[in-house]
Every structure is written in C-alpha cells, then in structure tokens.
XYZ file of C-alpha atoms in Angstrom:
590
model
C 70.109 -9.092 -46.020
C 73.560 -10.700 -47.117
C 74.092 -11.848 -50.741
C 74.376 -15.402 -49.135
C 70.692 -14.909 -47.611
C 69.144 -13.273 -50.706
C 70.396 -16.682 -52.708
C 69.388 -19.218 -50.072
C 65.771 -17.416 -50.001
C 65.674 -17.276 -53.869
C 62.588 -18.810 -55.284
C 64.636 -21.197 -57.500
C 66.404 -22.675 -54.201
C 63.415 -22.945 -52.028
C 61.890 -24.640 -54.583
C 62.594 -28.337 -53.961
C 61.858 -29.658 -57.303
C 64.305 -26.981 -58.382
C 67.193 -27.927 -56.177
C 68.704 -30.068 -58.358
C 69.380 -27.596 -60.860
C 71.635 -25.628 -57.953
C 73.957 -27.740 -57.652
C 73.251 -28.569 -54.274
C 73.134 -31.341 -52.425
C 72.974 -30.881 -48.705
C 70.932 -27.727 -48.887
C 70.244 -27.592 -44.923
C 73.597 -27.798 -43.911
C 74.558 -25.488 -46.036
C 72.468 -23.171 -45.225
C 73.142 -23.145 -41.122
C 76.793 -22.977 -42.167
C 75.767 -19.740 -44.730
C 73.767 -18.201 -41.952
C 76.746 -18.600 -39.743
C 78.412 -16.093 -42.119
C 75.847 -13.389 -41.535
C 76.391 -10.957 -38.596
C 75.607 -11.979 -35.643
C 72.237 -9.792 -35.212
C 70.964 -11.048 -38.498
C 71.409 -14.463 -37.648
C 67.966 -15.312 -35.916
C 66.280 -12.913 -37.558
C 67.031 -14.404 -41.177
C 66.203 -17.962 -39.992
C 62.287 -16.401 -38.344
C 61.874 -14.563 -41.482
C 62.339 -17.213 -43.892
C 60.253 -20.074 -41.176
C 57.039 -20.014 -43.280
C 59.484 -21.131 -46.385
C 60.048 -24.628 -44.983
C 58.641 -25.359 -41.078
C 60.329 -28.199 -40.561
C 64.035 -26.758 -41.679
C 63.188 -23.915 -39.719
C 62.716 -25.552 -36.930
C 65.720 -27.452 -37.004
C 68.045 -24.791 -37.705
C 66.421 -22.246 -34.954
C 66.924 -24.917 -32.358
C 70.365 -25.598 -33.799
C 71.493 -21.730 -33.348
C 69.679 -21.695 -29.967
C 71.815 -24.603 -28.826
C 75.546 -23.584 -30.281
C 75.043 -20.036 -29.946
C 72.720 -18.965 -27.242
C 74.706 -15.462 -27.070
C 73.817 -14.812 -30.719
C 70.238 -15.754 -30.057
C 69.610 -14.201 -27.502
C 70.955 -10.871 -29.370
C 68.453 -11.994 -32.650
C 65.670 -11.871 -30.092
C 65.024 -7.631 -30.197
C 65.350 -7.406 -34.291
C 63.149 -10.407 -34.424
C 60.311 -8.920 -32.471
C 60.562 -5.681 -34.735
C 60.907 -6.638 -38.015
C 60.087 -10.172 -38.790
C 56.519 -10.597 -40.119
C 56.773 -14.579 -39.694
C 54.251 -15.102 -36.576
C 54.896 -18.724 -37.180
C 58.872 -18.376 -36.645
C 58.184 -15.891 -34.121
C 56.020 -18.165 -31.954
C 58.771 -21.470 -32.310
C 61.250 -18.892 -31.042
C 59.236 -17.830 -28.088
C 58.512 -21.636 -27.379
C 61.954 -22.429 -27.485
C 62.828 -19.750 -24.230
C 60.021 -20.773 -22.506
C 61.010 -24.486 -22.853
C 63.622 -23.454 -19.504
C 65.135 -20.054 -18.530
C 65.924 -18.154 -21.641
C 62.844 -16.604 -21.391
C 63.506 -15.054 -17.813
C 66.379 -13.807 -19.426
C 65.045 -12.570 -22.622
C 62.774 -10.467 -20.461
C 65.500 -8.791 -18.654
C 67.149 -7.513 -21.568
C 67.380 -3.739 -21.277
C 67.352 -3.912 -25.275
C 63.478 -4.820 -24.590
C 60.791 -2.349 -24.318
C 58.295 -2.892 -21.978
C 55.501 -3.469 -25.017
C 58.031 -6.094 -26.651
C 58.768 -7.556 -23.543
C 54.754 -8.095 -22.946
C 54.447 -9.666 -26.700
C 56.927 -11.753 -26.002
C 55.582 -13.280 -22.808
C 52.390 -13.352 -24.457
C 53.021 -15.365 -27.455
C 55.222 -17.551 -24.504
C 52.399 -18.410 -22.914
C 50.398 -19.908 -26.519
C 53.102 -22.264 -26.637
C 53.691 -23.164 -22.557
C 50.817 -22.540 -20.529
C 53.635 -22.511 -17.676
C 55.455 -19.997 -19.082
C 54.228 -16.888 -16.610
C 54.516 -19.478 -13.648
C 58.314 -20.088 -14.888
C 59.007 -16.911 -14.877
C 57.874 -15.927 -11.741
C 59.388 -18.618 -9.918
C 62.499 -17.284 -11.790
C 61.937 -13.874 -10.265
C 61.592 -14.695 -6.642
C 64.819 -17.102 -6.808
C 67.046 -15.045 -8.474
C 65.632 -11.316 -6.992
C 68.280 -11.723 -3.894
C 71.457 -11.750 -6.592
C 71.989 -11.126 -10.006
C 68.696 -9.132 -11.006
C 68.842 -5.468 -11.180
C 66.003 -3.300 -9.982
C 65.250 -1.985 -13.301
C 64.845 -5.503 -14.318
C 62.847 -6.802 -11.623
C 60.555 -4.125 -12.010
C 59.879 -4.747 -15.510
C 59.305 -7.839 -15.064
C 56.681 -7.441 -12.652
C 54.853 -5.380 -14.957
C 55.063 -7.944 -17.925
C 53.584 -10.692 -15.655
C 50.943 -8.239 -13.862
C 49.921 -7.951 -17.706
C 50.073 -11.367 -18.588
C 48.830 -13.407 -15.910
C 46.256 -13.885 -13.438
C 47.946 -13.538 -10.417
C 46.294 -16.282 -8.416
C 48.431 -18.681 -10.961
C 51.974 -17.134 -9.109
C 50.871 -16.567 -5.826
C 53.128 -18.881 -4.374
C 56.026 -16.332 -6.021
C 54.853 -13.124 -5.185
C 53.989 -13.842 -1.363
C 58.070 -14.377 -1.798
C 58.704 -11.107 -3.570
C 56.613 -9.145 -1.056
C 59.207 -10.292 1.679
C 61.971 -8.631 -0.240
C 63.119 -5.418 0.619
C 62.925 -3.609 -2.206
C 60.385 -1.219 -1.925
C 59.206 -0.975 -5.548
C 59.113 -4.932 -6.083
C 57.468 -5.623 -2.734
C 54.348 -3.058 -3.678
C 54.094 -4.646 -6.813
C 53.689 -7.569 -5.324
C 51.131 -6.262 -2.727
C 49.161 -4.829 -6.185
C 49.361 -8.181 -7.718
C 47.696 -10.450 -4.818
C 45.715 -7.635 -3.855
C 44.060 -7.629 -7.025
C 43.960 -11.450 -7.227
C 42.812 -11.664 -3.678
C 40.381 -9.354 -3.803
C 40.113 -9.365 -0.015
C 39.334 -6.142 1.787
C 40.979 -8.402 5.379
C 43.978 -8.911 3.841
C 44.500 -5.360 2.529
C 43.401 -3.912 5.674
C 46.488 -5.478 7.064
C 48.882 -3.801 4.643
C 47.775 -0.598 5.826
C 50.088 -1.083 9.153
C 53.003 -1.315 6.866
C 55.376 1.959 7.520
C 55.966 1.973 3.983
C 53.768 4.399 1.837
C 54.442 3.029 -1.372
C 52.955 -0.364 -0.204
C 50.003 1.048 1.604
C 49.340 2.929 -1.799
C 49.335 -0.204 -3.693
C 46.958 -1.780 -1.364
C 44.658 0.985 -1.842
C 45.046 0.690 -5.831
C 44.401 -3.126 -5.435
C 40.578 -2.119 -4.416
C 39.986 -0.123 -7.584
C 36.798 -1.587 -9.499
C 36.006 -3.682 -6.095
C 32.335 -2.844 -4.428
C 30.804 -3.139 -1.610
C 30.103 -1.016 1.690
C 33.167 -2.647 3.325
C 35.589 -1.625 0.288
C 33.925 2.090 0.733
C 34.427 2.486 4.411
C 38.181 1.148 3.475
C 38.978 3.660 1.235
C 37.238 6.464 3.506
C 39.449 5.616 5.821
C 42.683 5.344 3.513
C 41.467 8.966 2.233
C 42.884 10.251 5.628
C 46.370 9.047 5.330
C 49.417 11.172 5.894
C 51.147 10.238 2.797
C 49.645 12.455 -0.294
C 49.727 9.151 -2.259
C 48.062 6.552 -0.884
C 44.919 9.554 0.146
C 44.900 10.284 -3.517
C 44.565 6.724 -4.317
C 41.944 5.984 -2.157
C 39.734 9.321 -3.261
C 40.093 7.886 -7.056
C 39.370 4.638 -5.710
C 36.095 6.108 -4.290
C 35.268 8.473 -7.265
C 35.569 5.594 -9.339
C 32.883 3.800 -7.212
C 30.742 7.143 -7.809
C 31.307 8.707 -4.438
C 30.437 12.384 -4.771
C 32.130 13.453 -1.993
C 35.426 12.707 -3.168
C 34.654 15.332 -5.645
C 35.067 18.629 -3.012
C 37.755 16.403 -1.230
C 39.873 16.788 -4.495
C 39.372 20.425 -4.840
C 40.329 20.418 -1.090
C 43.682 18.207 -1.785
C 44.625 20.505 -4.728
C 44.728 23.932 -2.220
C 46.859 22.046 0.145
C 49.885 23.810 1.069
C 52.299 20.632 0.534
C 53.058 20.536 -3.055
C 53.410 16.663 -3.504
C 49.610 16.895 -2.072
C 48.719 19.871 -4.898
C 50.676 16.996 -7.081
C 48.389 13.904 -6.208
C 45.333 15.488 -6.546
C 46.362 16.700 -10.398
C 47.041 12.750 -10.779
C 43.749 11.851 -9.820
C 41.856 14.759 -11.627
C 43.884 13.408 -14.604
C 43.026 9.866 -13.986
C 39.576 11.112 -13.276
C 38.968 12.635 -16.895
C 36.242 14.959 -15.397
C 35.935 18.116 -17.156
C 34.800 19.600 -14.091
C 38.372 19.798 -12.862
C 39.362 21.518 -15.984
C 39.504 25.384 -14.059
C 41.451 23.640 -10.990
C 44.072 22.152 -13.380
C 44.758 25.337 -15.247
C 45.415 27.403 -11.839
C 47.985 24.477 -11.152
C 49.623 24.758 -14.307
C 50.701 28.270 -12.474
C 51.899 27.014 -9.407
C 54.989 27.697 -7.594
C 56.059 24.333 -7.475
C 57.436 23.037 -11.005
C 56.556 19.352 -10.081
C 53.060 20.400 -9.929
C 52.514 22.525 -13.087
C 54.269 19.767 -14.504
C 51.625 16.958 -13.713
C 48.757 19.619 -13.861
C 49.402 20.305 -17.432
C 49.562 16.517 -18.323
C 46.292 15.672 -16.528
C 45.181 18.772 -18.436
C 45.733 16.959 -21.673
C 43.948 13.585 -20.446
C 40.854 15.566 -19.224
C 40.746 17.140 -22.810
C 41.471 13.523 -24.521
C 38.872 11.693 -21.963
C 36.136 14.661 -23.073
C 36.832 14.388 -26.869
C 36.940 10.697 -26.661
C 33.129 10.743 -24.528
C 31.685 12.908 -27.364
C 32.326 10.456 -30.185
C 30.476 8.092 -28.223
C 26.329 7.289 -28.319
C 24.785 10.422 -27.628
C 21.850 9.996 -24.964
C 18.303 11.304 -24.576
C 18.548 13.160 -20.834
C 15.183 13.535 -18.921
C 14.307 15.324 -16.267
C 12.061 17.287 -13.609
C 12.501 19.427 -10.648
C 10.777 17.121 -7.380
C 9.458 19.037 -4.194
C 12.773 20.378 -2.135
C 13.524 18.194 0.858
C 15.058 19.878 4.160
C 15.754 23.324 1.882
C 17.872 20.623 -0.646
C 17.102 20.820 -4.663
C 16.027 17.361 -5.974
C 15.627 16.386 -10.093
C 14.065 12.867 -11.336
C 16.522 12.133 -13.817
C 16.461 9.163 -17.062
C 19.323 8.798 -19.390
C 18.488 6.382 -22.182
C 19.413 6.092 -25.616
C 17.206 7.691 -28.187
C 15.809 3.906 -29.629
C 15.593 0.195 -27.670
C 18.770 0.221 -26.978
C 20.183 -0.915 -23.407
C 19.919 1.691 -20.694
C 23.285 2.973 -19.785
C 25.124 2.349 -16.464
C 26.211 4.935 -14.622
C 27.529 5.652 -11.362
C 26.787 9.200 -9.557
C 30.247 10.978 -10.036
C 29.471 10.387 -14.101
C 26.706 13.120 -13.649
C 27.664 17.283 -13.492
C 25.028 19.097 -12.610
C 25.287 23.000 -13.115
C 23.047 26.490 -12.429
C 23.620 29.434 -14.489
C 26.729 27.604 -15.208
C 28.611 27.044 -12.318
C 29.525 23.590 -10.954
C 27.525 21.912 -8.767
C 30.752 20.292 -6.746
C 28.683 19.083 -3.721
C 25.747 16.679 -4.680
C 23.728 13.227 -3.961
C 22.785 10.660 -6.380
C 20.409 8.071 -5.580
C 19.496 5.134 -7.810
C 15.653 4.109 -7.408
C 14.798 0.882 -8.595
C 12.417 1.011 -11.333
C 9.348 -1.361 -10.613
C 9.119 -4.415 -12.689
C 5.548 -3.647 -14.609
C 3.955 -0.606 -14.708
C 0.489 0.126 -15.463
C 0.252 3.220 -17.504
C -2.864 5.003 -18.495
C -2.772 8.014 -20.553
C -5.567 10.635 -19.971
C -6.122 13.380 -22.855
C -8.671 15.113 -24.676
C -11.165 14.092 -26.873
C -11.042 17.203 -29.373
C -8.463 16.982 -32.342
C -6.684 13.695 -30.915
C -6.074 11.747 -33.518
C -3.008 12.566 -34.987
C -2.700 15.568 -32.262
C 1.126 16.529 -30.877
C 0.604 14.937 -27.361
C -0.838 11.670 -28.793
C 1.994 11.435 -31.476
C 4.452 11.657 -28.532
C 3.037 8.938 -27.095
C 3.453 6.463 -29.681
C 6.929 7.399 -29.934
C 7.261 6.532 -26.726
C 6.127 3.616 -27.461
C 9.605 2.429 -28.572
C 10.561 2.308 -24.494
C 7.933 0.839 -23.754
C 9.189 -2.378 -21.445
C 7.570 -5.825 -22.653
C 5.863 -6.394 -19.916
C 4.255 -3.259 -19.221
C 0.757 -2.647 -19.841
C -0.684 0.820 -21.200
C -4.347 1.907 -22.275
C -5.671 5.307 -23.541
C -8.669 7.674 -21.864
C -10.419 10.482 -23.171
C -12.152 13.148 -21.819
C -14.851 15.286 -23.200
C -12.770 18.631 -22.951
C -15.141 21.032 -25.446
C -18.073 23.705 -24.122
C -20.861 20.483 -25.191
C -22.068 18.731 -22.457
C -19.601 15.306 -20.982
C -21.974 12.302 -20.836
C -23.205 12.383 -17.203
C -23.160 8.084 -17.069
C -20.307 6.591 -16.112
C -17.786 5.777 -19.101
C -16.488 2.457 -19.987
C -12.711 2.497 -19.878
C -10.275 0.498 -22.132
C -8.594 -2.532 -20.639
C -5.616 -2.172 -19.888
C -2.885 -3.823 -23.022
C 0.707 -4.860 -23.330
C -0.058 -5.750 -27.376
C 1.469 -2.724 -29.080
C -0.842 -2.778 -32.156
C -3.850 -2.392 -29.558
C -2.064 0.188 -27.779
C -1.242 1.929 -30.688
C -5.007 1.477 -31.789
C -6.238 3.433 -28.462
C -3.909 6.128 -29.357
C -5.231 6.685 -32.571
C -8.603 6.002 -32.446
C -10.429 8.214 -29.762
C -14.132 6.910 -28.469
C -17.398 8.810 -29.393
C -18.373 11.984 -27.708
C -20.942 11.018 -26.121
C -18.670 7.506 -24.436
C -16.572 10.631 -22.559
C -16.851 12.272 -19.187
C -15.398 15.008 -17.788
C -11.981 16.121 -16.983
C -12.361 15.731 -13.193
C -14.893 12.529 -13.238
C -12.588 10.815 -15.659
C -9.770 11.232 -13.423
C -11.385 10.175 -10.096
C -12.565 7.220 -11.655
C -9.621 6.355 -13.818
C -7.364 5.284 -10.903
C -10.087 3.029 -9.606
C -11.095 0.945 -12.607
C -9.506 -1.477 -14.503
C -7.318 -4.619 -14.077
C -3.633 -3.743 -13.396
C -0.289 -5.134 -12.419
C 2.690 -3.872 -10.687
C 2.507 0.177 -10.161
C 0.417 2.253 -11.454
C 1.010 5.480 -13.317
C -1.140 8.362 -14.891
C 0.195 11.032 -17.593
C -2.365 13.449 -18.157
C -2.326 16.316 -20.657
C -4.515 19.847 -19.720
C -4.295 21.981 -22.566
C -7.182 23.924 -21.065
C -8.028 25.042 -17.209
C -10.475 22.411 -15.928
C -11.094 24.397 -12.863
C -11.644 23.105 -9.138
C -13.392 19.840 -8.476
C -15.778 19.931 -5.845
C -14.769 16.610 -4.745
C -10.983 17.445 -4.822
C -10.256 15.572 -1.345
C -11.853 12.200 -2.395
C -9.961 12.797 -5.798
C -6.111 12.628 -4.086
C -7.518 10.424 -1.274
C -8.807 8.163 -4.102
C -5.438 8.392 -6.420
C -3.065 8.155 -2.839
C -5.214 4.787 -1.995
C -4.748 3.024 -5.737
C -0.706 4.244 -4.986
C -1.405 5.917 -8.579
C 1.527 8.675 -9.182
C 0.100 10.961 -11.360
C 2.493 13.134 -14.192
C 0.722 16.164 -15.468
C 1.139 18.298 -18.375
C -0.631 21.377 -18.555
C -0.963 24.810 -20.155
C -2.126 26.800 -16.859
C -1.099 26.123 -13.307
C -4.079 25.166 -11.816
C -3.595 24.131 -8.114
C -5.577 21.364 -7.990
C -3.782 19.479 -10.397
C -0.335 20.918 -8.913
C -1.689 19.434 -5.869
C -2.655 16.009 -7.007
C 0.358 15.705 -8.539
C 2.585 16.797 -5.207
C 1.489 14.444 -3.267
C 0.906 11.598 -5.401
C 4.828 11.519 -6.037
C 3.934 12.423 -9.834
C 5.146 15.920 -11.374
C 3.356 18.489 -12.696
C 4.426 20.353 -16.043
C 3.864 23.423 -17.412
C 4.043 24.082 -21.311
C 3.684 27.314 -23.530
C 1.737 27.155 -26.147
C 4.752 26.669 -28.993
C 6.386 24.332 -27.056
C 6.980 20.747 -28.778
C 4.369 18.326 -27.307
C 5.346 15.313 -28.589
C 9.165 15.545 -27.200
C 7.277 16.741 -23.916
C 5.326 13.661 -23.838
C 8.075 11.236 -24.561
C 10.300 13.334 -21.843
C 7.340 13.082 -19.489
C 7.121 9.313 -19.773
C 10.962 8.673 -19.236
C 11.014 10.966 -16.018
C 8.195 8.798 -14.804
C 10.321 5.734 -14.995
C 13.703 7.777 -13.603
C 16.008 5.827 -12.349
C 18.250 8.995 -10.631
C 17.139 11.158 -8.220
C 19.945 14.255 -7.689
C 19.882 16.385 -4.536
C 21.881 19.455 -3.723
C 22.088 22.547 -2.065
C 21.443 25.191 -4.515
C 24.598 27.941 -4.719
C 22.041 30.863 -5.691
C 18.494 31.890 -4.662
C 16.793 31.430 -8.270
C 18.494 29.602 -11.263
C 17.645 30.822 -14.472
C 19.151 27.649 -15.828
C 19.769 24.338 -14.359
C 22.088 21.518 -16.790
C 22.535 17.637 -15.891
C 25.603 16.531 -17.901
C 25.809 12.106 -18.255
C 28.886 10.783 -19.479
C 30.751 6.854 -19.287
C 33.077 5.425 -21.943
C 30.551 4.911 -24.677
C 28.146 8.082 -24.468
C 27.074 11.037 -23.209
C 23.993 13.490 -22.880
C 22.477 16.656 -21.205
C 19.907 18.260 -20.702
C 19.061 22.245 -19.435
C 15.893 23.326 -18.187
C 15.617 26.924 -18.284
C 12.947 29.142 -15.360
C-alpha cells in the first residue's frame, strides 16, 4: 500500500471525531482524488479493503471509480478477489457488474481462474437474483462475434455451476444451435440435466457429432429408471470410445454389474483412445477392483493411455483411502442353496449400533474366493417385510447369562420398533421333558419384557422337548407380519419321528427357520432348506454371541449375491461394501 493509502486508512483519520485535528476538510474527495494517485491495480482493491471502515463512503467512491474508470476497475477486479478480506466491499463490487454487463465481461477475463470466476458469479447472484440469467442471455447474443472459445467455454462452466439450468433455458436452446462443438455439448449437458428427459436425449443420439452424443449420455448420470437403463445399454454400443465409456459409468453408477466385465473388455481393446476411456471410467469409478487393470495400462504402448491409467491409478487409491476413514460396517452373511449350478449369499450391511442402514447399489459390493475377483455377479435387493415375528428357541440348561442368549440381547439394539420377539426353551438335559404340552410366551415388542424372557428361563418341568417344542412353536401364539425362528442346537437332538408333519407344519405357518448348531444333523439341515431359513454350523470355541447377532441380521438380509463360482471349492469366500461414508467385509472361511 502507498504512503497516501497507509495515511487515509490511519486510525486517527478514519476516526471522525478525530478529523478535525487533520486538517481536513473534505475528507471524501480527497480521498478519491488520493486513490487516483495509486497504481492503477491498487485502485479497487484499496477502496474494497478499506469498505468495512465507512459503508457509505465506500460505496460512493467504488461506484465513482466504476463510472470514470471502468478500465481500471475492471483490472482491480482479479487482486480484489485474492487478497481483499472485506466480503462486504467484495459483494458491493460484484453487485455493481451485475447491475448490466460488466459482469459478462468480468467473467471473460483470461486473468480469472475458473474457481474465481465461479465466486464471483456466486456472490453476483446474492446481490441480483438475475445475475446468471444476464449472463446467459449475454452469452448466446454475443457467442456469434466477439467471444473467444476459451471464453465461452468458461463461461459455460461458471453458469453450469451456478445455476439451475431450467432458469436459462431460453439461452442455451440458442447456444446448442451454434456450431461450436464444445459450446453446443455444453449446452446439450446443461438442459439435459435440467430436463431430465430420457425423449429428448434419445434424440441427441442422431447427432453425427460424438462430443454431443457423449454429453447426452453424461446428462443421465444419477437419473433412474428402467427406461434410463435400456438408454444407456444402448449408448454402451456406440462407435465413438467416449460416449460407450460414458454410458458404462452411467450404468455402473446405477449399480449395473455388468458394466463391470464390459470395462475390463473396453480396456483390452485394440484402439488406444478405447484402452483410454475405459482408464477414465475405472478412475471415475474409484473401484479398487480395477486397481491390477490400471497398472498393466500404465505399461502400454500408447503414451496417452499410460498417461490417464496412472492418473485414474491415483483416484482409485484416493477414493479407497478416503472409504476407509468412513463408518466402518458390521457385514453379515450366509451361503443359500445354489440355483441352476450359480453360488448365492444372504447378505446385511448395517452399522454396528441404531444407526440408519446404509444404501447401496450392487456395483458397491466385491465379492472374492481365495482372493480373486469375482468380476461377473448379480445383486438383488429383497424387500425386508414390515414386522417380523421372531421367536428364539434355545436350551434350558445354563441359559441365563449363556453366550447364545447374551447375543441375543445385543441384538436387541436392531431390533425394528415394531417387531415383536418372545423366548422358548427346551428341556435339552438326559432328565425327562414334561410330556404336557408347554405354555409358550406371548409374543412382545416391549424391550424390557423381551429382555426379561431372555434372561429368565421357565422351570424344568414348564419345558418340552427339542423336537415337540419346535413342531408346536410355529403353530402357537399371536403374530404379525412374517414369521421367523432362530434356534440354537448345541447338542444332536436326533431324528423326529414325525419329521414330515414338522416341515409340513413350519412350510404351512410360512415360518423360515435359522439354525445354529454344533453337529449337522439332517433333519434340521432339512427343515431349514426348505423353509428358506439357513442352517449354521459352529465349533465349539467359536464366539456365540457374535454368531447370534450375525444370525439375526442374515435373517433380515436385504442382498442376495449370485455368481458363478471361478473354482470347484473355495477355501475362502470375502463380500467387500463400500459408498462415500463407510465400508465393511466380511470372509467366511470352509
């Protein structure tokens, strides 16, 4: 700052009480005429930096300079947005270009970076609601003469930033008549994205040029529906390496799978701007399963691709790092019968308290066997049913306080409101099971009773047997909504005699029965089979209480992941979850 600015912003003259000791008597005029003095560049910026000091001068005095010396504002405007700390002054400045054209042309200024150029429209718009409307109109009546590309460009970016483009619609339906090939796909991005309608960008995939059809793919991105799928199928097939790597993102962003192996496909094709797209899109991506693919790029032939490969590289590693910092997630599952010679799991990812459930889409799961890649797989999202009726079946000996029945109060802390839950026992020791029919516990949706049933077990003599208890179990009681049993076996229970009327019993009450069990008895492998439950075996140093908890969150799984297995037996099998705010896995070991 000048001597002359250091003295006008002196404490002593700012003061107005003190003025009179200065000596000075028009103090506004003279200080426009001393700011006049500075060089040119410092000119604006002194009068924003000292606009808190006195509004009203500041006002005057900015408008003043703006009117007699728009060249010298306009030059004030880049050292202004970088080193001023006066929002104030910086907002009156921005009000005063978006009050006509000056801020049209303050945008084009090369001297701009894109970022400033965005705060500036930004803080614009506080002041004139118009302002993005202005500019735009701006745009499409001056992009025939006087604008360069460059600038054009930008400025499509700053108001694709900025605004909502169904506020300058009437503008860019003009810009996508021009001929320039990077404004007009802007503009097709722009209403596309507005728009939202999969008719209207179905049309833009006639145009001849590829950089517009690409942009009309891009404009689908985050849009659902079966429509906006088949779309980008379709788009996935185009000649140009760019708009078929658009649309595959477009569709593994939606969580299609198969976009996955299409990738991998795209980045072995012999075309090297193909080889290049597919890098993008892994890089966009920020799968870690494309991590091996991107490192065998890096040593392509083609320096355009090892270029890209080893940036997407770096966003993979940045988008993995980032995912682990996030909530980390309880994952579990269980293998289901195979369908058609396909693998299928029952998989629940939930947070490790009450917290929300997290949303995920199929492409956010990796599964993996003896730790290869799973690249071709199914995800299919069941609907969980609104109540469930849950009763838990265990022992009678040792209960209270007992592994299994500590697991299931923990679980307790997923349990849905609305649910209802009760607790049977069974007389599991070599004295005789009372041969009248037990009294069961109603079922409960009152935690504290629930909670009571779990750690309070009935009188010997008020339990039957394993097998009786069972049968009879899925037909008494009032329920609502589905009905589920968990059932822990620590010891064999043998064969029922009555093991028909048992399934035929639990198939008719649509009970699905989860069992966890220390032998593999087939009568309870059965039951479970083809009641749609699971059936799981334990060791005997195996933690119960995480078993139980895992058991009842795979009863209320949401996923269900099919796939062709790449090897006969898998000594390990790993589900990998991941979105932006957490991550979890899980491996289940033969």
């Amino acid at each position: 700052m000048t001597d002359v600015a250091a003295f006008l912003f002196s404490p002593a003259l700012q003061d107005k009480s003190q003025r009179r000791y200065t000596g000075i008597r028009k103090f506004d005029d003279i200080y426009f005429v001393a700011t006049l003095m500075m060089p040119p560049r410092t000119r604006l910026e002194t009068l924003v930096e000292g606009f808190d000091r006195d509004t009203a001068a500041g006002r005057e005095l900015i408008g003043q300079l703006m009117a007699t010396d728009p060249h010298s504002f306009q030059e004030g405007i880049v050292p202004v947005l970088r080193s001023c700390s006066s929002s104030a002054g910086i907002q009156y400045m921005a009000g005063l270009l978006a009050s006509g054209d000056h801020l049209f042309e303050a945008l084009c200024d090369p001297a701009l970076t894109l970022d400033e150029a965005i705060m500036l429209a930004r803080t614009a718009l506080k002041v004139e609601p118009k302002a993005d409307v202005n500019v735009a109109k701006c745009l499409a009546d001056q992009a025939h003469e006087g604008v360069s590309a460059a600038a054009a460009t930008r400025l499509m970016e700053v108001l694709d930033t900025v605004s909502d483009g169904n506020r300058i619609m009437s503008s860019l339906l003009r810009l996508m008549r021009l001929t320039d090939k990077q404004v007009r796909s802007k503009a097709v991005l722009m209403i596309g994205r507005a728009t939202r309608s999969v008719q209207w960008v179905r049309a833009r995939f006639e145009d001849p040029d590829p950089r517009t059809r690409a942009s009309a793919v891009e404009a689908l991105w985050g849009c659902e529906g079966i429509d906006v799928r088949l779309l980008l199928r379709t788009a996935a097939r185009d000649p140009h390496h760019r708009v078929s790597a658009n649309a595959l993102f477009g569709l593994y962003r939606m969580g299609e799978t198969r976009a996955i192996p299409d990738l991998l496909e795209m980045a072995s094709n012999s075309a090297p701007m193909f080889r290049t797209a597919a890098a993008w899109a892994m890089g966009e991506a920020g799968d870690r399963r494309f991590t091996e693919v991107l490192r065998g790029l890096m040593c392509d032939t083609a320096p355009g691709v090892r270029k890209r490969a080893f940036t997407s590289l770096g966003k993979v590693r940045s988008a993995v790092a980032k995912s682990r910092t996030g909530v980390q997630w309880r994952v579990s599952m269980r293998n289901l019968p195979p369908v058609a010679g396909a693998r299928q799991l029952a998989v629940e990812v939930g947070p490790f308290d009450r917290g929300p459930l997290p949303k995920l889409v199929a492409t956010q799961f990796i599964v993996s066997e003896n730790g290869k890649v799973i690249h071709d797989y199914q995800v299919e999202e069941r609907p969980t049913p609104e109540i469930v009726s849950l009763s838990y079946v265990f022992p009678r000996s040792s209960s209270a306080g007992s592994a299994w029945a500590k697991g299931a109060l923990k679980s307790l802390q997923w349990k849905r409101q609305n649910d209802l839950w009760r607790t049977i026992y069974y007389q599991d020791t070599e004295e005789a099971a009372t041969s009248k029919k037990a009294e069961f516990p109603a079922y409960s949706n009152n935690d504290k009773a629930v909670t009571a049933g779990l750690e309070k077990p009935p009188q010997k003599a008020e339990c039957g047997s394993f097998w009786n208890v069972l049968r009879d179990s899925v037909r008494n009681g009032q329920y609502r909504g589905a009905r589920r049993l968990i059932v822990y076996c620590p010891n064999d229970p043998g064969d029922p005699d009555d093991a028909e009327e048992i399934v035929s019993s639990t198939l008719a009450a649509q009970a699905a029965v989860h069992i966890v069990a220390h032998r593999p008895n087939p009568a309870l492998k059965d039951l479970a089979r083809q009641s749609r439950g699971s059936f799981h075996a334990v060791n005997e140093g195996d933690d119960l209480g995480s078993t139980m908890e895992e058991t009842y969150q795979v009863m209320l799984a949401r996923f269900c992941i099919t796939y062709q297995s790449l090897i006969g037996i898998a000594e390990s099998l790993q589900v990998f979850a991941s979105n932006a705010s957490g991550w979890g896995e899980k491996t289940l070991i033969s």
